[in-house]
PDB file of C-alpha atoms in Angstrom:
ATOM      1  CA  UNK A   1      31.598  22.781  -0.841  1.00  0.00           C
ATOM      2  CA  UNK A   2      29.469  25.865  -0.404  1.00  0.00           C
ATOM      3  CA  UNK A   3      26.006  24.460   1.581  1.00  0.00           C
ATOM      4  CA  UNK A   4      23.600  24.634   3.885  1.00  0.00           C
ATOM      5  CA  UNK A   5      23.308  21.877   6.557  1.00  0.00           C
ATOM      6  CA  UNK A   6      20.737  21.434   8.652  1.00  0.00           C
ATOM      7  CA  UNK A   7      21.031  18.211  11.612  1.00  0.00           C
ATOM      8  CA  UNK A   8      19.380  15.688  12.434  1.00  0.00           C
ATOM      9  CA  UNK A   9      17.885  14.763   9.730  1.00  0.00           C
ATOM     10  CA  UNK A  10      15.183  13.135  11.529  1.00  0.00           C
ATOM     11  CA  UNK A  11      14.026  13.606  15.542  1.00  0.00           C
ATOM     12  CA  UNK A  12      11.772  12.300  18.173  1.00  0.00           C
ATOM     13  CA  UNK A  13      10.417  14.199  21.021  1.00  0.00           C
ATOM     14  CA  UNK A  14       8.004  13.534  24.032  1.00  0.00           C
ATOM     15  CA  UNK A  15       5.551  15.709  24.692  1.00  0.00           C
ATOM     16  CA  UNK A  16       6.382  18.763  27.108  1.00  0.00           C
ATOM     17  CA  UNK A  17       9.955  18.552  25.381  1.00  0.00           C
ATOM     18  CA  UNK A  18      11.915  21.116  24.018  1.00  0.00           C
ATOM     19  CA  UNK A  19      14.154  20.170  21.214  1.00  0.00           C
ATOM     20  CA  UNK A  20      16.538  22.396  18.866  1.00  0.00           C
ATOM     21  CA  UNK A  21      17.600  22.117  15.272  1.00  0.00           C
ATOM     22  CA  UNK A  22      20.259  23.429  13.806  1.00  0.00           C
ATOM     23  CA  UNK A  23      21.162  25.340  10.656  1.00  0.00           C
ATOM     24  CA  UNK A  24      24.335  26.054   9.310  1.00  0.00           C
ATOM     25  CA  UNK A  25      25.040  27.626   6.054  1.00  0.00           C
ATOM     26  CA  UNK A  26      28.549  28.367   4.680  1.00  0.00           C
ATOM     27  CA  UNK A  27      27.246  30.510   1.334  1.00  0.00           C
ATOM     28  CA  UNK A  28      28.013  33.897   3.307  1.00  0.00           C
ATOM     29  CA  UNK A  29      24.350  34.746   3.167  1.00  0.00           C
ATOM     30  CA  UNK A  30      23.230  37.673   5.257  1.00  0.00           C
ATOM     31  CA  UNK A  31      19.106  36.332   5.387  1.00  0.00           C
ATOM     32  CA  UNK A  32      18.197  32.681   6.580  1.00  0.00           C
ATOM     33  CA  UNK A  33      14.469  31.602   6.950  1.00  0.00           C
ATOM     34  CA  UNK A  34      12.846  28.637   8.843  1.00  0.00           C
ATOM     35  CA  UNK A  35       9.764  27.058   7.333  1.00  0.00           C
ATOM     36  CA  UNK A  36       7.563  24.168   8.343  1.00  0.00           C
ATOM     37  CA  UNK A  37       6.058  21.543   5.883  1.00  0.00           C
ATOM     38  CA  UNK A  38       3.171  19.351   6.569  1.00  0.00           C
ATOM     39  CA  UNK A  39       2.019  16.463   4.364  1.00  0.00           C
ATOM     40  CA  UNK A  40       1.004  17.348   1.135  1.00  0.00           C
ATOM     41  CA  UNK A  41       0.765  20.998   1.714  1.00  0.00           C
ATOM     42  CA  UNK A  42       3.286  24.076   0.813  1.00  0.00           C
ATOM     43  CA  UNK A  43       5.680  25.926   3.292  1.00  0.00           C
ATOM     44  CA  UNK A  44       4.947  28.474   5.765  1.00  0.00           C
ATOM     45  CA  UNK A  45       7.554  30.504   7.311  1.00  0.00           C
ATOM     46  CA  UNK A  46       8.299  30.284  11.003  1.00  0.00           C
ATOM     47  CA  UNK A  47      11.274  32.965  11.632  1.00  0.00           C
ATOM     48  CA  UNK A  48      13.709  34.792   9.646  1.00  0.00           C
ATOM     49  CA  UNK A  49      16.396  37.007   9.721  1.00  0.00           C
ATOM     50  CA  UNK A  50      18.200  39.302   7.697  1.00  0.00           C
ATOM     51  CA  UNK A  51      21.000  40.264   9.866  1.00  0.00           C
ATOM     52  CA  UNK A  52      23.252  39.077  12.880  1.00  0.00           C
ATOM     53  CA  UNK A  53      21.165  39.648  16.328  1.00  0.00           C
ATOM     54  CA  UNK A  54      17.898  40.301  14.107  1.00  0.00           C
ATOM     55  CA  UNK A  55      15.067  38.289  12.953  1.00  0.00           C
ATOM     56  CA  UNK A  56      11.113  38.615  12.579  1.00  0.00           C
ATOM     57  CA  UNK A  57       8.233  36.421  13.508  1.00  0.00           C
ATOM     58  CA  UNK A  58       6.652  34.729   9.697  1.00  0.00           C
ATOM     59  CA  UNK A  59       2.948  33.146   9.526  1.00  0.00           C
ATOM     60  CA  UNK A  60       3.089  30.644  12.415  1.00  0.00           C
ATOM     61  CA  UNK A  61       5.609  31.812  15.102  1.00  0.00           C
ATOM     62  CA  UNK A  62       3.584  30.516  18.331  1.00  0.00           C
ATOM     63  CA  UNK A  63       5.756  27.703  20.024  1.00  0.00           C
ATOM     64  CA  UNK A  64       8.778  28.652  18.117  1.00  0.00           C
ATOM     65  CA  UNK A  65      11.946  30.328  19.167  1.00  0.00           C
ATOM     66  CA  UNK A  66      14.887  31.073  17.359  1.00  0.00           C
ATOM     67  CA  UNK A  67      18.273  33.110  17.443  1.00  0.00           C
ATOM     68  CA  UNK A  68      20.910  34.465  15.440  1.00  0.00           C
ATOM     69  CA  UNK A  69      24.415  35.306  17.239  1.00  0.00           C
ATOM     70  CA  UNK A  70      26.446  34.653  14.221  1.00  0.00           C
ATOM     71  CA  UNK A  71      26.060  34.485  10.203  1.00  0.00           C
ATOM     72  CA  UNK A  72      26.678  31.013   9.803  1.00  0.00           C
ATOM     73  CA  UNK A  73      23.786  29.888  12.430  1.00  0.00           C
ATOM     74  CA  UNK A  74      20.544  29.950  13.173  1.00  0.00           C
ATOM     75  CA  UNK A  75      19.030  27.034  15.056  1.00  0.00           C
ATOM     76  CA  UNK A  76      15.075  26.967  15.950  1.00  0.00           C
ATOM     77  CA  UNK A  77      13.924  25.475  19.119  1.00  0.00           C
ATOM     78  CA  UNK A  78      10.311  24.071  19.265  1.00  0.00           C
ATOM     79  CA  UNK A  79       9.144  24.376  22.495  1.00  0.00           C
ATOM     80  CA  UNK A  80       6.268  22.254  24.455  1.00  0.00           C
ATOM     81  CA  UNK A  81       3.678  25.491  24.078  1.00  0.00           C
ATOM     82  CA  UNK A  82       3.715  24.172  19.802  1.00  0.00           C
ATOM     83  CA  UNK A  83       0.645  22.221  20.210  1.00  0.00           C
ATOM     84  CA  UNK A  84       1.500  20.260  16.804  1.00  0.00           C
ATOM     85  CA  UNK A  85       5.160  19.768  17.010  1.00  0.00           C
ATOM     86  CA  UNK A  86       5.518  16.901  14.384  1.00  0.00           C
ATOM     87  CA  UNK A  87       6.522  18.253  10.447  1.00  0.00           C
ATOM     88  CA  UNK A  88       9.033  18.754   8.061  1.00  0.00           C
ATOM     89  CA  UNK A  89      11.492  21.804   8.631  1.00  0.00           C
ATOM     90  CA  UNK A  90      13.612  23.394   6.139  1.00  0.00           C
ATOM     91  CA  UNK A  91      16.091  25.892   6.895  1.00  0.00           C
ATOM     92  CA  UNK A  92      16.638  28.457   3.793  1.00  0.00           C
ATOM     93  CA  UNK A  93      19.342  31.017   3.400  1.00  0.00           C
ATOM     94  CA  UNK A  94      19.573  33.153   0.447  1.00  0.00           C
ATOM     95  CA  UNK A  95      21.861  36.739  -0.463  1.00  0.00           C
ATOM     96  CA  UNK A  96      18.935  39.943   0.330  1.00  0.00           C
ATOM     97  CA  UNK A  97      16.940  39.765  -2.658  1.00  0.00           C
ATOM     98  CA  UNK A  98      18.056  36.478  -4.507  1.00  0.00           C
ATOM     99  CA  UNK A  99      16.768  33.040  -4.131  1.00  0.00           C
ATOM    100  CA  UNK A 100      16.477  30.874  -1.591  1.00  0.00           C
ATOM    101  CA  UNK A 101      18.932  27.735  -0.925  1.00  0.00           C
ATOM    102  CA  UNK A 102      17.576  24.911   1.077  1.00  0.00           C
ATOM    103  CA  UNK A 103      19.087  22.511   3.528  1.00  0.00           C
ATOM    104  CA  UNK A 104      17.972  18.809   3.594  1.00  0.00           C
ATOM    105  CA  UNK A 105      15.621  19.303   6.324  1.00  0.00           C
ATOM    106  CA  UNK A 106      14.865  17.928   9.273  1.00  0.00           C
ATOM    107  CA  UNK A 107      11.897  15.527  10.128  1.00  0.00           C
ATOM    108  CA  UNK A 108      10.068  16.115  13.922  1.00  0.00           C
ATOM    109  CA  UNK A 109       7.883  13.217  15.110  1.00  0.00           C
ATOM    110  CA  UNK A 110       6.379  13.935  18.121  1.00  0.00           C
ATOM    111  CA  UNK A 111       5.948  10.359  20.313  1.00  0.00           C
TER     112      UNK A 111
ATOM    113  CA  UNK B   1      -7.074  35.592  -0.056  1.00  0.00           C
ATOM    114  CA  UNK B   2      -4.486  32.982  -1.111  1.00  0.00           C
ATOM    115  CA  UNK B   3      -1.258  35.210  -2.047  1.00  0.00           C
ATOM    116  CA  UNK B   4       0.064  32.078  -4.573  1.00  0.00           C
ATOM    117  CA  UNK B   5      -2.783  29.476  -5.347  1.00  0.00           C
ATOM    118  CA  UNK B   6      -2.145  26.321  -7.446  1.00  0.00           C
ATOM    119  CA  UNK B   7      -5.095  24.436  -8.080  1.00  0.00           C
ATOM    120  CA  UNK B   8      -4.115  21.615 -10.570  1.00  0.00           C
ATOM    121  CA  UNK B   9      -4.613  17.927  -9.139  1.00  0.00           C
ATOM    122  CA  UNK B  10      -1.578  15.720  -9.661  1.00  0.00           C
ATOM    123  CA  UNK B  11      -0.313  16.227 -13.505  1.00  0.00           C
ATOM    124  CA  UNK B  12       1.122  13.054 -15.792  1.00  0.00           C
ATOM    125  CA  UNK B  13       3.003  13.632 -18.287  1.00  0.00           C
ATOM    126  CA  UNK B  14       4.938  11.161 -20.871  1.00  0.00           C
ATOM    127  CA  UNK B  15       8.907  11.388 -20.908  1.00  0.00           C
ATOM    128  CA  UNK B  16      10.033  13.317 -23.799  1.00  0.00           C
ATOM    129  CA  UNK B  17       7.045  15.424 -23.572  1.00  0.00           C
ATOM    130  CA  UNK B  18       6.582  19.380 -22.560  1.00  0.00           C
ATOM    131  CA  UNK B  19       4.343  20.057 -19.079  1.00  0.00           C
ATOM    132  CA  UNK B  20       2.829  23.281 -17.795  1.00  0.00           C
ATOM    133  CA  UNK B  21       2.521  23.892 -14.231  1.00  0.00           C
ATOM    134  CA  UNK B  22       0.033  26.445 -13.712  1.00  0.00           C
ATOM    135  CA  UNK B  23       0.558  29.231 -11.071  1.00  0.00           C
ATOM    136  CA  UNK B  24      -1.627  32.004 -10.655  1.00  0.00           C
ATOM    137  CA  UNK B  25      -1.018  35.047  -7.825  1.00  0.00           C
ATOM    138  CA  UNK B  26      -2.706  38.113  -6.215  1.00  0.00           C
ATOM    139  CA  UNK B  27      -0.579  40.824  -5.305  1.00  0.00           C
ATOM    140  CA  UNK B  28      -1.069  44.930  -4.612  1.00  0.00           C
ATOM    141  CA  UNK B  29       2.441  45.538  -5.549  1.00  0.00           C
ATOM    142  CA  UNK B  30       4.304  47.066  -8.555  1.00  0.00           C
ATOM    143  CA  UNK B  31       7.459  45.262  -7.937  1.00  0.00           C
ATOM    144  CA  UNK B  32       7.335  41.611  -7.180  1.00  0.00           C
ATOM    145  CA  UNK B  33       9.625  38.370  -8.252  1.00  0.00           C
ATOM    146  CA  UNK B  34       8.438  35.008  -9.021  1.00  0.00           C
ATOM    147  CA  UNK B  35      10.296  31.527  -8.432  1.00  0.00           C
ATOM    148  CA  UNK B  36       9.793  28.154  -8.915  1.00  0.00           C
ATOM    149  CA  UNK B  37      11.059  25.065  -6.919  1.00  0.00           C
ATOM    150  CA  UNK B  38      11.393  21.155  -7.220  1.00  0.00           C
ATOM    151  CA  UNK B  39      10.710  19.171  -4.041  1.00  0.00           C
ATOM    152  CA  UNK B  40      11.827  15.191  -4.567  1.00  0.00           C
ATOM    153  CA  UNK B  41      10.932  12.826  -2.164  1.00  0.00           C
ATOM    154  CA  UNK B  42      14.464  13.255  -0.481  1.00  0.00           C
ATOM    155  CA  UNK B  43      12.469  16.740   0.718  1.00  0.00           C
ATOM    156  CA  UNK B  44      14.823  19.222  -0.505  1.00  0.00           C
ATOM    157  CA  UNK B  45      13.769  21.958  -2.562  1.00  0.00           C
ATOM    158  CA  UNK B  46      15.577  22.856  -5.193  1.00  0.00           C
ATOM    159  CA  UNK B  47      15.568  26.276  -7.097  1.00  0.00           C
ATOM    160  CA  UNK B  48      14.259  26.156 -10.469  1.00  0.00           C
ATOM    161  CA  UNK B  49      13.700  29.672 -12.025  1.00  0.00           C
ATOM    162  CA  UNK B  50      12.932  33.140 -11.073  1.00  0.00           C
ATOM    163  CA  UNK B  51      11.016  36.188 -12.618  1.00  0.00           C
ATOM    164  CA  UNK B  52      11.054  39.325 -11.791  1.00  0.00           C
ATOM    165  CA  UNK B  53       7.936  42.010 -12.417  1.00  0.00           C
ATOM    166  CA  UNK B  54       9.929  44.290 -14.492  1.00  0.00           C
ATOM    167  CA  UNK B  55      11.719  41.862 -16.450  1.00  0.00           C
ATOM    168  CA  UNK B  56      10.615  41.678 -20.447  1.00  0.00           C
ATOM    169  CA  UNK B  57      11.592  38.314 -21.287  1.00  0.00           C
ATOM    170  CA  UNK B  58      10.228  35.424 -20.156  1.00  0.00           C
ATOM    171  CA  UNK B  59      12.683  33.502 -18.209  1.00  0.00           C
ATOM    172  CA  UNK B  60      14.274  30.619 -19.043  1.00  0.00           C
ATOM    173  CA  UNK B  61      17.062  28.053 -17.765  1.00  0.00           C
ATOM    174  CA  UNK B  62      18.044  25.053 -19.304  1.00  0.00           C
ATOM    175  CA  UNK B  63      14.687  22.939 -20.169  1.00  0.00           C
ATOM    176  CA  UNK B  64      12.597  25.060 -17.562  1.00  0.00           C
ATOM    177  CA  UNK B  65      10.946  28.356 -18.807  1.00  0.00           C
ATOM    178  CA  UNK B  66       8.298  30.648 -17.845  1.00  0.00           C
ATOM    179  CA  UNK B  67       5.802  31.858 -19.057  1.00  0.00           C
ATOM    180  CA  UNK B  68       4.621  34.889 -17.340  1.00  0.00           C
ATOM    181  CA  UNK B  69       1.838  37.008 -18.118  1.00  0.00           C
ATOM    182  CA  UNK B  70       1.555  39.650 -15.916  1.00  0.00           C
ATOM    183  CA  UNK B  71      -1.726  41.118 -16.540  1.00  0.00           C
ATOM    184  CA  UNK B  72      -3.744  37.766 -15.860  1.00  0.00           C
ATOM    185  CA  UNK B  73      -0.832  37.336 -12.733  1.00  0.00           C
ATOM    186  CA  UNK B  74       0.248  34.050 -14.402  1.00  0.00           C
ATOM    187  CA  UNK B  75       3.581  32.912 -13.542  1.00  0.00           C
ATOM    188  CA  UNK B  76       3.725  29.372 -15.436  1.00  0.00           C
ATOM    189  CA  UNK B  77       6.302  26.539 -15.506  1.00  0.00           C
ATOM    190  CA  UNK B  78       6.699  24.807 -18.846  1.00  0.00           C
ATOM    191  CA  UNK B  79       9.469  22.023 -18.677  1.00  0.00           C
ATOM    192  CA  UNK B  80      10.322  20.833 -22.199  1.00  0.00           C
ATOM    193  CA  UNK B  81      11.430  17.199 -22.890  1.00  0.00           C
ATOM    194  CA  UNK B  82      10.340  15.387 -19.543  1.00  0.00           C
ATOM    195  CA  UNK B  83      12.543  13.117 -17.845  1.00  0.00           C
ATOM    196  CA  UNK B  84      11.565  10.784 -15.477  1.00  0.00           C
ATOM    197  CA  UNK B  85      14.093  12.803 -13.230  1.00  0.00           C
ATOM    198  CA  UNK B  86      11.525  15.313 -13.095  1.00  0.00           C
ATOM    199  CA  UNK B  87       9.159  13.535 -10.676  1.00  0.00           C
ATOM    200  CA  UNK B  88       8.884  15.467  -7.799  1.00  0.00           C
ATOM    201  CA  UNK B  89       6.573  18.243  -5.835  1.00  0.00           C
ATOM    202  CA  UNK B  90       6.875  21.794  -7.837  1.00  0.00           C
ATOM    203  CA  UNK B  91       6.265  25.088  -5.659  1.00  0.00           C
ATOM    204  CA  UNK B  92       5.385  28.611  -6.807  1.00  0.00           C
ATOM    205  CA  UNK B  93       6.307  31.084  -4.903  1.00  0.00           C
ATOM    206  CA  UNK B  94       6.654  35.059  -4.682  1.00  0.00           C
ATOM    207  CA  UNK B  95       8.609  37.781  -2.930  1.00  0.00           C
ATOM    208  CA  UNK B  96       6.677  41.005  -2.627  1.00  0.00           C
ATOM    209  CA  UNK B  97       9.164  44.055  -2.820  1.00  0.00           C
ATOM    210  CA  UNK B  98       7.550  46.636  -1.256  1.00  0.00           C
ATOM    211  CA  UNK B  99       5.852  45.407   1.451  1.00  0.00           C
ATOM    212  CA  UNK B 100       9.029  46.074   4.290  1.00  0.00           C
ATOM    213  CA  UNK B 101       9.924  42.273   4.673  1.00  0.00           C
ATOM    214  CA  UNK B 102      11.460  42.392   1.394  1.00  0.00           C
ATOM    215  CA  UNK B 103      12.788  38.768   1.231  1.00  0.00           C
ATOM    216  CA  UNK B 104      10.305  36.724   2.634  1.00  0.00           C
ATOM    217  CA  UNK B 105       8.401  33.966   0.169  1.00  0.00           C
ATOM    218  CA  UNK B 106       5.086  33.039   0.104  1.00  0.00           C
ATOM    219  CA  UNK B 107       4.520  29.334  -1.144  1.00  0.00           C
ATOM    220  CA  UNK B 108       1.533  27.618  -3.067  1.00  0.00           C
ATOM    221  CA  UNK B 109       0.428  24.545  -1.933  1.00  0.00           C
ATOM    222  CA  UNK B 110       2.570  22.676  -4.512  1.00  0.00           C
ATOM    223  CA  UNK B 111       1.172  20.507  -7.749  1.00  0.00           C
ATOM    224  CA  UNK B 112       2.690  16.776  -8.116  1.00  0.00           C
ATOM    225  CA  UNK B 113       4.227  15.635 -11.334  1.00  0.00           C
ATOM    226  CA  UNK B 114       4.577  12.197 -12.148  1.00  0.00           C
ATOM    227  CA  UNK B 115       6.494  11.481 -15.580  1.00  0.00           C
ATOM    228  CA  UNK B 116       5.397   8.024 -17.084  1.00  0.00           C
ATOM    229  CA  UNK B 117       8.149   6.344 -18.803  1.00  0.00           C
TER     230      UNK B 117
END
């Protein structure tokens, strides 16, 4: 089936870690889009890209990395310089100018 | 200024019944679309409806329509014949076409429906 997966579905990390989640999306869709969650609020975008080797910083890049070798991928790393580490991502993907699909997300606790 | 604002507290709403979702937005642009999304407490969001600037008719999917009035930048969700399936977070959000980063969203804050058997 036709999807976008994003793993693990929930993570720890220590403070001064960096820790990577991953997308994967199967839907051939040339744009995919990281956004981060917190408690009763809406999403704000971290990253996106349209294309293969391309992306653009959203709203609240700082302590956020992220690449894009191929389609399929496009795992974010949260680094120790992301003073509030602990949220809900989503990973999106969606065709240029058509909705967006959403993975399950993936829920960072800080310890 | 907030791009998408929902302001409505939590909403109840008796199964069987019809809900509006109120959604109001600011933008500079002529060309625009306008989506809606259900967030359960599993935490995916699920794509509802969509509505473009230039499109006529309201739109409308199943028991979810819109109802969009473009010159008070109301994009609103009516869902017809609640079911108690239809407890979840609901999200406005908008794609500005002519601002470069043509297919990035910007969310609301989200309204909470709860439907009361």
């Amino acid at each position: 089936d036709g999807g976008i997966t994003q793993s693990p579905k929930y993570l720890f990390r220590k403070e001064g870690q960096n820790v990577t989640l991953s997308c994967e999306q199967n839907l051939n869709h040339d744009a995919m889009y990281w956004y981060r969650q917190d408690p009763g609020q809406g999403l704000r975008l971290i990253y996106y890209s349209q294309i293969v080797n391309d992306f653009q910083k959203g709203d609240i890049a700082e302590g956020y990395s992220v690449s894009r070798e191929k389609k399929e991928s496009f795992p974010l790393t949260v680094t120790s310089a992301q003073k509030n580490p602990t949220a809900f991502y989503l990973c999106a993907s969606s065709r240029r100018y058509n909705e967006q699909f959403f993975g399950p997300g993936t829920r960072l606790t800080v310890l | 200024a907030q791009k998408i604002t929902q302001t409505q507290p939590g909403m109840f709403v008796q199964e069987k019944e019809a809900v509006t979702l109120d959604c109001t937005y600011d933008t500079s642009d002529q060309s625009y679309g306008l989506f809606w999304y259900k967030q359960p407490s599993s935490g995916e969001m699920i794509f509802l409806i969509y509505q473009g600037s230039y499109d006529e008719q309201n739109a409308t999917e199943g028991r979810y329509s819109l109802n969009f009035q473009k010159a008070r930048k109301s994009a609103n969700l009516v869902i017809s014949a609640s079911q108690l399936g239809d407890s979840a977070m609901y999200f406005c959000a908008m794609r500005e076409l002519e601002t470069g980063a043509n297919s990035k969203l910007t969310f609301g804050k989200g309204i909470t429906l709860s439907v009361r058997p």
